[in-house]
mmCIF file of C-alpha atoms in Angstrom:
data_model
loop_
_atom_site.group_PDB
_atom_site.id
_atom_site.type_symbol
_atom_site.label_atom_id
_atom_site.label_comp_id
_atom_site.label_asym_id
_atom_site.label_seq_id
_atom_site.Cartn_x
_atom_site.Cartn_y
_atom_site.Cartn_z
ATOM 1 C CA UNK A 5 113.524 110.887 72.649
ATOM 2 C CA UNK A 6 110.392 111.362 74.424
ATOM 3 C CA UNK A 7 109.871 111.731 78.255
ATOM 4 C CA UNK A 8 108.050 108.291 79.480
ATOM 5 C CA UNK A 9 105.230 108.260 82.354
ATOM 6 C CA UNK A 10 103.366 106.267 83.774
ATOM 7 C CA UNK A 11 100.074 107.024 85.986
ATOM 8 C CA UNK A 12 100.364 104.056 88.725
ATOM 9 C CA UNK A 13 97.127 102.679 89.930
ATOM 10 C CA UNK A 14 96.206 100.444 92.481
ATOM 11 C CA UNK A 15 93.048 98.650 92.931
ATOM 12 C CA UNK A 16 90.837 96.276 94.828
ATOM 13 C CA UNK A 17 86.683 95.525 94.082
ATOM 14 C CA UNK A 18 86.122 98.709 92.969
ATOM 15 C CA UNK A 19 84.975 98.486 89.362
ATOM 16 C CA UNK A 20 82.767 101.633 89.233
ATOM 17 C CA UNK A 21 85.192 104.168 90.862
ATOM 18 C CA UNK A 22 88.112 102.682 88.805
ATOM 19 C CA UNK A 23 86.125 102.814 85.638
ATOM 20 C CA UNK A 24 85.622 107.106 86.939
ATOM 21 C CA UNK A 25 89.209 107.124 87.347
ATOM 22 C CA UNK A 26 90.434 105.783 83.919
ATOM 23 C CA UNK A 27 88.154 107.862 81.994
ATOM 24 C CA UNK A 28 88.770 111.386 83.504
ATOM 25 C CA UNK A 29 92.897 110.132 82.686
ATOM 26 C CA UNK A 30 92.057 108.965 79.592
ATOM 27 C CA UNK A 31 90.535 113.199 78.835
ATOM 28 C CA UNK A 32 94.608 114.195 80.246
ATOM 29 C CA UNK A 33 95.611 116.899 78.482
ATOM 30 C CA UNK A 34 99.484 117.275 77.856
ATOM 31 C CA UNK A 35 101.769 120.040 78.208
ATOM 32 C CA UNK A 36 101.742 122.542 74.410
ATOM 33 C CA UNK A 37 104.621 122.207 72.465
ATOM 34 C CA UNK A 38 105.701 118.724 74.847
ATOM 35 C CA UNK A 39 106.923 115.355 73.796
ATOM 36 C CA UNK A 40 105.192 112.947 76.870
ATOM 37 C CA UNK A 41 104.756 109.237 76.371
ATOM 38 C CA UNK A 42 102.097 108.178 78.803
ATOM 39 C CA UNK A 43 101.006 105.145 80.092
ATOM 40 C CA UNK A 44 98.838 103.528 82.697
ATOM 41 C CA UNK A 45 99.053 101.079 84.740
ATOM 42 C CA UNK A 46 96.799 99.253 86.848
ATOM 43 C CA UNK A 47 97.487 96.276 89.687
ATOM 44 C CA UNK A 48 94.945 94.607 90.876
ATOM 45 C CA UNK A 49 95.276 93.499 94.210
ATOM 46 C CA UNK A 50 92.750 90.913 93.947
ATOM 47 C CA UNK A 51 93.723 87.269 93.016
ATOM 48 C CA UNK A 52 90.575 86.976 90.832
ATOM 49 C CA UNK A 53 91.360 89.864 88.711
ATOM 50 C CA UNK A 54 88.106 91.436 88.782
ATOM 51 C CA UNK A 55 89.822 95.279 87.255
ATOM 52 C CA UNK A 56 90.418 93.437 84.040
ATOM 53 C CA UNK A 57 86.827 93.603 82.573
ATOM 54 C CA UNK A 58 86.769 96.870 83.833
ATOM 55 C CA UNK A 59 90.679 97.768 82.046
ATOM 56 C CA UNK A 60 89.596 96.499 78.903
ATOM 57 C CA UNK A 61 86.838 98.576 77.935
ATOM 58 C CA UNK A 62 89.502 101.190 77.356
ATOM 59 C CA UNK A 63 91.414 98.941 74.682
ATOM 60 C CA UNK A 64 92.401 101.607 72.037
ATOM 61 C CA UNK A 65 92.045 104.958 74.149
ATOM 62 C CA UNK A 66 94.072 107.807 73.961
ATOM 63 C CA UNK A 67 96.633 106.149 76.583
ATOM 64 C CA UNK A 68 97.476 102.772 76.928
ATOM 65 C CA UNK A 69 96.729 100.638 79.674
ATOM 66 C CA UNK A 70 98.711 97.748 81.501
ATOM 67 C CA UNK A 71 96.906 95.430 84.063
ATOM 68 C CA UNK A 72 98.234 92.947 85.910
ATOM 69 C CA UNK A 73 97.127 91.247 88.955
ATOM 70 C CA UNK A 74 99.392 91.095 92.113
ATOM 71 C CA UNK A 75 97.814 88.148 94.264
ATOM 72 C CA UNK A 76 99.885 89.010 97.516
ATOM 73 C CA UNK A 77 97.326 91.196 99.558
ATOM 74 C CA UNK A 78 98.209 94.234 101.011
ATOM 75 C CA UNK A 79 98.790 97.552 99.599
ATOM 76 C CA UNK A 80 102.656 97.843 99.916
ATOM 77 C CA UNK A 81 102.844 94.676 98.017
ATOM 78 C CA UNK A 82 100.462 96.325 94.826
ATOM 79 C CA UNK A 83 102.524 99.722 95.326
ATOM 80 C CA UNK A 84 105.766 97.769 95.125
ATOM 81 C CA UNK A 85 104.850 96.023 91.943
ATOM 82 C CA UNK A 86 103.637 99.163 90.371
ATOM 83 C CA UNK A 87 106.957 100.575 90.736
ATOM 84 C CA UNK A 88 108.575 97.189 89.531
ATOM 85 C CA UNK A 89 105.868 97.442 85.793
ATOM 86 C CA UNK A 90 107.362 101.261 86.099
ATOM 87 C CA UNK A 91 111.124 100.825 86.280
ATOM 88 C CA UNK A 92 111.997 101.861 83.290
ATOM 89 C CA UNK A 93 109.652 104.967 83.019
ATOM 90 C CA UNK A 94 111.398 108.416 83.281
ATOM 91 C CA UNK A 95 108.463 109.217 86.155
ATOM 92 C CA UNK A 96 105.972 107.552 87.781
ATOM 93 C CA UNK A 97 102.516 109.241 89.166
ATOM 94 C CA UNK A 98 100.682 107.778 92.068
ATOM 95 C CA UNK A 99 96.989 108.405 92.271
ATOM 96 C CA UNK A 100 93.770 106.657 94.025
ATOM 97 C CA UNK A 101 91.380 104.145 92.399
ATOM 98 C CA UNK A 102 88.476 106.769 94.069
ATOM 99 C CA UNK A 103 89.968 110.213 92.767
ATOM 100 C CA UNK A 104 88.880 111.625 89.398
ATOM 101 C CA UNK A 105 91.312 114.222 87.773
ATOM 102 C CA UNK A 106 90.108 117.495 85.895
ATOM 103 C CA UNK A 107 91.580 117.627 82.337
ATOM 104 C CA UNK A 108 94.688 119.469 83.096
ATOM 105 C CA UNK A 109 95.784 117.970 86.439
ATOM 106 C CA UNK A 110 98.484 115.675 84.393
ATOM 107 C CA UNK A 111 99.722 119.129 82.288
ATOM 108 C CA UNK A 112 100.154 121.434 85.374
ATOM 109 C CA UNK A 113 101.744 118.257 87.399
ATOM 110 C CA UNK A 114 104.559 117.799 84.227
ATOM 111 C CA UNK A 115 104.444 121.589 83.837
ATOM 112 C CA UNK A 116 105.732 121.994 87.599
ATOM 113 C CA UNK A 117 108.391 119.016 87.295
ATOM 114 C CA UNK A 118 109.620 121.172 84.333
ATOM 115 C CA UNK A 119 109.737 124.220 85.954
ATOM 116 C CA UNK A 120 110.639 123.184 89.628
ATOM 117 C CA UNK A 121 113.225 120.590 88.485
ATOM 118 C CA UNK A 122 112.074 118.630 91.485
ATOM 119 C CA UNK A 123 112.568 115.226 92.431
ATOM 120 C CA UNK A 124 109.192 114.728 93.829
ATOM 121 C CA UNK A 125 106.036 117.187 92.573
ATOM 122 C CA UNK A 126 102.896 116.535 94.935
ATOM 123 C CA UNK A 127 99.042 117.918 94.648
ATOM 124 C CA UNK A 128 96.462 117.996 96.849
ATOM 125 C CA UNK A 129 93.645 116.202 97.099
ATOM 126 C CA UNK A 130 89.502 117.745 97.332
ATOM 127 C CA UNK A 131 86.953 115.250 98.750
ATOM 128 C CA UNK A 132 83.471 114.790 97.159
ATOM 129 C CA UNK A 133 81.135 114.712 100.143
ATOM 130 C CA UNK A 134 77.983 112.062 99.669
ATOM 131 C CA UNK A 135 74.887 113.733 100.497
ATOM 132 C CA UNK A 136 73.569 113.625 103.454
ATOM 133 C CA UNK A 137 76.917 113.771 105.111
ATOM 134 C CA UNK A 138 77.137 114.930 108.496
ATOM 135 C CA UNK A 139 77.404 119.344 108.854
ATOM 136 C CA UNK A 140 81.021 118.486 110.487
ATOM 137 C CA UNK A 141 82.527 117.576 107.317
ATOM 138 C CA UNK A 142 81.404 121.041 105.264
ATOM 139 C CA UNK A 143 83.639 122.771 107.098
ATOM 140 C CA UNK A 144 86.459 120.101 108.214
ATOM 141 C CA UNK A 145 89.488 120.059 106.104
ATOM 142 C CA UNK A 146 89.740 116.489 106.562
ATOM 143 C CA UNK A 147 88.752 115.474 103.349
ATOM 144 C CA UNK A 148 90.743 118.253 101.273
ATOM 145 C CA UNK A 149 93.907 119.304 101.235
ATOM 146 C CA UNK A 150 93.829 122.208 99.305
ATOM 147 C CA UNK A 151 95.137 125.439 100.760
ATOM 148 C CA UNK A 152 97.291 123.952 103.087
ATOM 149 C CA UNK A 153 100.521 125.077 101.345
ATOM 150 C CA UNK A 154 102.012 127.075 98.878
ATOM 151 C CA UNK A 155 103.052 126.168 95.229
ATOM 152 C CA UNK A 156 107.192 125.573 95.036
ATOM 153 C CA UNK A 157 106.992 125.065 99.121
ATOM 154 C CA UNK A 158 109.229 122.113 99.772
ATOM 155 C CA UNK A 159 108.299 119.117 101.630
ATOM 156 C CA UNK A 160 109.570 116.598 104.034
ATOM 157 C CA UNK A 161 106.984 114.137 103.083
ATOM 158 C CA UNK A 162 104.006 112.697 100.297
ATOM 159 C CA UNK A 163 101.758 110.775 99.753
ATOM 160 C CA UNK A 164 100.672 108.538 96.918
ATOM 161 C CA UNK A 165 97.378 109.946 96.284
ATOM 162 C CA UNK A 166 98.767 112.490 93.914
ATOM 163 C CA UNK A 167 102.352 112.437 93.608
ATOM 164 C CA UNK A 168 104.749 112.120 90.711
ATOM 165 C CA UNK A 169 108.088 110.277 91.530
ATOM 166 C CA UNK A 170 111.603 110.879 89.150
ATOM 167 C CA UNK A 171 112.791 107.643 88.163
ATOM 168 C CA UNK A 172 116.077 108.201 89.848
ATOM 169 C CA UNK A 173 114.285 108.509 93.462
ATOM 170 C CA UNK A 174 112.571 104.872 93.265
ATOM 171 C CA UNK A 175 116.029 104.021 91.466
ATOM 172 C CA UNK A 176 117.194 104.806 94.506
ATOM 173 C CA UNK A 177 114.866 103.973 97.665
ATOM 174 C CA UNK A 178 114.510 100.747 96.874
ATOM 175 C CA UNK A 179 112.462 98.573 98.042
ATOM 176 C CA UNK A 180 110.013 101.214 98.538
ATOM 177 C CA UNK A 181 106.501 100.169 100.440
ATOM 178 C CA UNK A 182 107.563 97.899 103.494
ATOM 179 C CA UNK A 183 105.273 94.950 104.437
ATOM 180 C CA UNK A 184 104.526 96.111 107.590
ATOM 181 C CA UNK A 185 101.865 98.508 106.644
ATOM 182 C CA UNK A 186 100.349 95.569 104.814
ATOM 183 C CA UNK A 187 96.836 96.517 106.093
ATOM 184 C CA UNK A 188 97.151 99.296 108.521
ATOM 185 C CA UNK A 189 98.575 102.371 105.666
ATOM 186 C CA UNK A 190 101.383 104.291 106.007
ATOM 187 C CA UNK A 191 103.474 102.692 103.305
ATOM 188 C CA UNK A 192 103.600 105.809 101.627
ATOM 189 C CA UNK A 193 104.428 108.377 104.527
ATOM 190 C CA UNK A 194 107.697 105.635 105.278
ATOM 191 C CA UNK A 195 108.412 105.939 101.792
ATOM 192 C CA UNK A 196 108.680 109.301 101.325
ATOM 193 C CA UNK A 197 110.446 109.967 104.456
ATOM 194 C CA UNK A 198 113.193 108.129 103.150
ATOM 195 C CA UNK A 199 112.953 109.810 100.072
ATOM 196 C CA UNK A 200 113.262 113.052 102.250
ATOM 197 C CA UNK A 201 115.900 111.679 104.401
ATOM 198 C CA UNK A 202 117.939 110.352 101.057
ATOM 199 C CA UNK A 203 118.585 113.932 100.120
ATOM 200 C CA UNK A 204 115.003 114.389 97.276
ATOM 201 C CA UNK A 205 113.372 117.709 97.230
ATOM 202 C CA UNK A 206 110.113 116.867 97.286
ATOM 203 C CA UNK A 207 107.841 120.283 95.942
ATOM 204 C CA UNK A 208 104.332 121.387 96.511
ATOM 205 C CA UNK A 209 102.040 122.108 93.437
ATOM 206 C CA UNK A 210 98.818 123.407 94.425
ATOM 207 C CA UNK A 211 97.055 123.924 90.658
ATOM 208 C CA UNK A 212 97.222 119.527 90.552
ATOM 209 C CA UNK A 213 94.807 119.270 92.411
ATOM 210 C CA UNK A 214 92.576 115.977 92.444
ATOM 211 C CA UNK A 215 89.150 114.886 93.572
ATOM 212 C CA UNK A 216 88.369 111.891 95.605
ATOM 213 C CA UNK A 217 85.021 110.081 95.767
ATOM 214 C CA UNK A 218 84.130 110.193 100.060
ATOM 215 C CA UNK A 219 82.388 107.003 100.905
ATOM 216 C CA UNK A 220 79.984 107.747 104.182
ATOM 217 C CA UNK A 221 81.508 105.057 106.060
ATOM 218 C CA UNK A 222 84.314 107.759 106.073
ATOM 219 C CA UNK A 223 81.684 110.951 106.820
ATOM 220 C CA UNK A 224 81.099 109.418 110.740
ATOM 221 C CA UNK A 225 83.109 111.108 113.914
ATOM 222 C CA UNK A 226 84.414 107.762 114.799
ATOM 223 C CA UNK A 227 85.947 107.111 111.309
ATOM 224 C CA UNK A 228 88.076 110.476 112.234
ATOM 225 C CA UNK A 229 88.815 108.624 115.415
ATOM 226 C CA UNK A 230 90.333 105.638 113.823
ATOM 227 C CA UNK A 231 91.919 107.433 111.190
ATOM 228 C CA UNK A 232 93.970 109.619 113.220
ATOM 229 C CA UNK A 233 95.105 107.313 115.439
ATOM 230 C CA UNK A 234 95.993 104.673 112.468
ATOM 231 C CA UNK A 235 97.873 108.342 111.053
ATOM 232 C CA UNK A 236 99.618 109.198 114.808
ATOM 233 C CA UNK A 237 100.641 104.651 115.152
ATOM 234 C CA UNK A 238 102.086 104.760 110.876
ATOM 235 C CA UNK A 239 104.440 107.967 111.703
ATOM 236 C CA UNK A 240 105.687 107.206 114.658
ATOM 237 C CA UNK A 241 106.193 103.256 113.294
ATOM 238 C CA UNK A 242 107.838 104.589 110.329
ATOM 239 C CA UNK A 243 110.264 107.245 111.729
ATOM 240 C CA UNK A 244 111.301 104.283 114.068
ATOM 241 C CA UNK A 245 111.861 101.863 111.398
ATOM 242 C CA UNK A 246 113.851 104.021 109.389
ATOM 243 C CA UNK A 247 116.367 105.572 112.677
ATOM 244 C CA UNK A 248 115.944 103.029 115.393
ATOM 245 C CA UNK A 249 117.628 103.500 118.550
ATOM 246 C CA UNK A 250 116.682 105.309 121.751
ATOM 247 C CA UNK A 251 117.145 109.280 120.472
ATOM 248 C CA UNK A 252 114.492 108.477 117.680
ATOM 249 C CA UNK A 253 112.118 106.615 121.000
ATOM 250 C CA UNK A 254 112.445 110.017 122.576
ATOM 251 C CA UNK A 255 111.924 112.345 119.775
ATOM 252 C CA UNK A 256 108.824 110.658 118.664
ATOM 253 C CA UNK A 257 107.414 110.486 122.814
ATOM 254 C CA UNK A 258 107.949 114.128 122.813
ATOM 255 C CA UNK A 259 106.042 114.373 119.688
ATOM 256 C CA UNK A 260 102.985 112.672 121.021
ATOM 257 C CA UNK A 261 103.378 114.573 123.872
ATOM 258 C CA UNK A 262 103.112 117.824 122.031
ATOM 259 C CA UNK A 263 100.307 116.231 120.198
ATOM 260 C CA UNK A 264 97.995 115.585 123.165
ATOM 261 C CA UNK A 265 98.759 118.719 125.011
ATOM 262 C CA UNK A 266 98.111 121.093 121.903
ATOM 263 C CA UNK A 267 94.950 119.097 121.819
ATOM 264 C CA UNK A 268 94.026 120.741 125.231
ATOM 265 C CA UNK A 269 94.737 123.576 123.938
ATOM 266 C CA UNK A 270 92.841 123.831 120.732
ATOM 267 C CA UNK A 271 89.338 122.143 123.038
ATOM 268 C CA UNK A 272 89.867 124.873 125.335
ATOM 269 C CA UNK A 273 90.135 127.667 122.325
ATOM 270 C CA UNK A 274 87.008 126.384 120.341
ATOM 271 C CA UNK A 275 84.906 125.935 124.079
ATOM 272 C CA UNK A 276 85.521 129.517 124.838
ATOM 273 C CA UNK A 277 85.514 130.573 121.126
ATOM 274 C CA UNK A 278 82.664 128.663 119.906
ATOM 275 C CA UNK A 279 84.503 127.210 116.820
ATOM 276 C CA UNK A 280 83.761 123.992 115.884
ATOM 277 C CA UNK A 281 87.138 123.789 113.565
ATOM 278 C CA UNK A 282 89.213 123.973 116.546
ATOM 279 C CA UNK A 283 87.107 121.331 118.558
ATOM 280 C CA UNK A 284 87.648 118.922 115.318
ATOM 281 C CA UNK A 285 91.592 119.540 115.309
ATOM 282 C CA UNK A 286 91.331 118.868 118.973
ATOM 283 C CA UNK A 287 89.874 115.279 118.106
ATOM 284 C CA UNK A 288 92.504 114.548 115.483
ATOM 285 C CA UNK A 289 95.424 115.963 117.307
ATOM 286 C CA UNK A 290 94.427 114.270 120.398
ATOM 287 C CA UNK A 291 94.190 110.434 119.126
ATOM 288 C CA UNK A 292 96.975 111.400 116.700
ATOM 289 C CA UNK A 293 99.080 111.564 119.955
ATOM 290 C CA UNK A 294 97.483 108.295 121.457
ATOM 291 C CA UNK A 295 98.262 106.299 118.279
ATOM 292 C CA UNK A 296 101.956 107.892 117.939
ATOM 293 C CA UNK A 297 102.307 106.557 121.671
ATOM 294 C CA UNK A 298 100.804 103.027 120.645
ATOM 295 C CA UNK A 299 103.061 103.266 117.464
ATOM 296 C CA UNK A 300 106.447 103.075 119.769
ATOM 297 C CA UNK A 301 105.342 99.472 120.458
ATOM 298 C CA UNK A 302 104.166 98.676 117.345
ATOM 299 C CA UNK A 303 100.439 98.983 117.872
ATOM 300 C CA UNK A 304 98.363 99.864 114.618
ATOM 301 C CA UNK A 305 94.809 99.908 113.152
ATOM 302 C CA UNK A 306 94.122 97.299 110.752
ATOM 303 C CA UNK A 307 91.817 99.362 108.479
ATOM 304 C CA UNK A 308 92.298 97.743 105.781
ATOM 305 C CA UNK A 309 92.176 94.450 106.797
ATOM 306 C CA UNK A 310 88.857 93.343 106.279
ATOM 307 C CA UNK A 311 88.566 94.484 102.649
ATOM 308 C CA UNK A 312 92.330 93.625 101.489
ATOM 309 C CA UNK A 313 93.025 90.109 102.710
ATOM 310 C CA UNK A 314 91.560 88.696 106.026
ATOM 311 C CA UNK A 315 89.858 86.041 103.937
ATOM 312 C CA UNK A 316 93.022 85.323 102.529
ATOM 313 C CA UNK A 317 95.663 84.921 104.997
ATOM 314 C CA UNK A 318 92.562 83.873 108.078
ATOM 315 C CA UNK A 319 93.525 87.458 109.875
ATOM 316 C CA UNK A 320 96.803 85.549 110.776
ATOM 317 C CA UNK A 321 99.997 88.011 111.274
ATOM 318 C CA UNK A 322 101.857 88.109 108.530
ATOM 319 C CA UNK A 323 105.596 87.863 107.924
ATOM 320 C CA UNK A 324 107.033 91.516 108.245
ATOM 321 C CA UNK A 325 103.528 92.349 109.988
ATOM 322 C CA UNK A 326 103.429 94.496 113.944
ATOM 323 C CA UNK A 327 100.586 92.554 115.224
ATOM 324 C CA UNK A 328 101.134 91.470 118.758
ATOM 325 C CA UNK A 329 103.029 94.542 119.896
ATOM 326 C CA UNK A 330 106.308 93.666 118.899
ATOM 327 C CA UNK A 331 107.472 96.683 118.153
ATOM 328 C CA UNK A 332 108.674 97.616 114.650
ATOM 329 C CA UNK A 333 112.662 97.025 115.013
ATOM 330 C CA UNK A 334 111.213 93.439 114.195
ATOM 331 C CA UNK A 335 109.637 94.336 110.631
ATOM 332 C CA UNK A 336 110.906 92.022 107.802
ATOM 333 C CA UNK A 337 110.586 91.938 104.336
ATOM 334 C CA UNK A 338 107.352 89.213 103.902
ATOM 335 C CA UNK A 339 109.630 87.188 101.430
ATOM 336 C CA UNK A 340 113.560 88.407 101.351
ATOM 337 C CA UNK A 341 113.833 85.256 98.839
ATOM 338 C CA UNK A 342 112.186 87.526 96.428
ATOM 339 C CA UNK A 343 113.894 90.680 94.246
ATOM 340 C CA UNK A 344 111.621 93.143 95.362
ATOM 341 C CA UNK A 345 112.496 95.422 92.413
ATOM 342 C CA UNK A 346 114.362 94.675 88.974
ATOM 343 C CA UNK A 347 118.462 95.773 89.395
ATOM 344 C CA UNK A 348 118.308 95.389 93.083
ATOM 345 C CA UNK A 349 117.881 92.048 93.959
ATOM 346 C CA UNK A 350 120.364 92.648 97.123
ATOM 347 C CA UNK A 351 118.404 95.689 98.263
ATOM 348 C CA UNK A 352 116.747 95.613 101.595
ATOM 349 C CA UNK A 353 114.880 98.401 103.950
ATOM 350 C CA UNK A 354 116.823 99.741 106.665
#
């Protein structure tokens, strides 16, 4: 019998850069001498379905695509339902609505589940600056990830940018993307910490790597700002959601800590050293260690607020949500009425 996968896509109002997307998969090459079934599927997190004109201009390519439209807004609630349409897949791979992958990313990603045997095989991801971006971002690796690690090194954590999941580890964690992260991100890192923490090898690949598509918006100093705090607030929410108690409130303050004071260190080094790479990791580093403090009472950056569902739910807080500082012992499923994933209907997050 063949080996079944499915590319998982989520989407919201972004025809053109999901039309880039589906294309470069639809060129995927496959492993020689392989027997894949691949599939794709897309979830539109928009209520008015605007991916499916978009979807069926591919009717008849190479790889089939599914689309279906999940109305609940919020990207844990689209990333949940892809892994619902994928249950019965042998793997699942994650990637972007804004990336576009070079003919053999799928090949070498399969080739290194093959080889590697690994429960989890993640790639990193090379940002496509706009032009006209600003100097810092040339020579910033916060828009690509590659050369941060080695190929085989093991990881404690992923993301779902480019990352293919074994059916037995979403078998497993289940339900996967937690409602509080509903606009702020992070569903992913609390994902695959539990995947971590569940016992999954999760492996490097550096060959799969993946291009994203940089907006400007995301090219400007404050963007870095918000983004590493919203980074420092979702690990420091997610580590306490999954081990509450006082040891995990100290572990992650220390963290923080660590965060803020290597900051120091790294503005003092690129002062005296003239290196604007180590005044940029001071930046991050430093509001990564103000959100992780803000995380411990359950204070987040809404990025994704304004384009995934204010007009929808009025920019109320939502079942499950951390608005208000109430810290994020108190995050719920947004409906526990409802099986969040076929087999499990009793599962629940920890």
């Amino acid at each position: 019998m063949s080996t079944s996968v499915a590319i998982a896509v989520i989407t919201f109002r972004r025809p053109g850069l999901l039309r880039g997307l589906l294309t470069s998969l639809q060129a995927q090459e496959l492993p020689a001498g392989s027997d894949y079934s691949v599939r794709i599927v897309v979830v539109d997190n928009d209520a008015d379905g605007t991916a499916a004109q978009v979807v069926a201009a591919f009717d008849g390519d190479r790889y089939p695509i599914e689309s279906v439209v999940e109305s609940e807004p919020g990207i844990p609630f689209a990333r949940e339902r892809s892994v619902e349409l994928c249950w019965n897949d042998d793997a699942l791979i994650f990637v972007d609505d804004d990336e576009v992958a070079p003919p053999n990313w799928l090949s070498t990603l399969l080739n290194a589940w093959e080889k590697t045997g690994a429960d989890v095989v993640t790639g990193p991801v090379k940002g496509n600056l706009p032009e006209g971006a600003p100097p810092w971002n040339h020579y910033s690796d916060v828009h690509d990830s590659t050369g941060r690690h080695t190929t085989g090194l093991e990881m404690r954590k992923a993301y779902t940018n480019n990352t293919l999941v074994s059916r037995r580890v979403y078998h497993t964690v289940t339900p996967g993307f937690h409602p509080a992260f509903r606009y702020t991100g992070s569903s992913d890192l609390h994902f695959f910490l539990r995947v971590h923490r569940a016992g999954f090898r999760i492996v490097w690949c550096e060959e799969a790597v993946i291009a994203e598509e940089v907006p400007a918006a995301r090219t400007t100093l404050s963007w870095l700002v918000r983004r590493a705090f919203r980074s420092g607030s979702g690990d420091t929410i997610s580590r306490l959601l999954i081990r509450p108690g006082v040891v995990s409130y100290v572990l992650v303050l220390a963290y923080a800590s660590a965060r803020v004071v290597s900051a120091i260190g790294y503005a003092l080094a690129g002062l005296l050293l003239g290196r604007k790479t180590h005044l940029l990791k001071a930046v991050r580093r430093f509001f990564s260690g103000v959100g992780s403090l803000a995380g411990i009472v359950g204070i987040n950056h809404d990025e994704y607020r304004e384009r995934h569902g204010a007009e929808h739910d009025g920019g109320e807080p939502v079942p499950g949500d951390l608005a208000g500082g109430a810290g994020p012992e108190s995050a719920r499923l947004a409906d526990p009425g409802r099986a969040p994933v076929a087999d499990h209907p009793d599962a629940r997050l920890p």
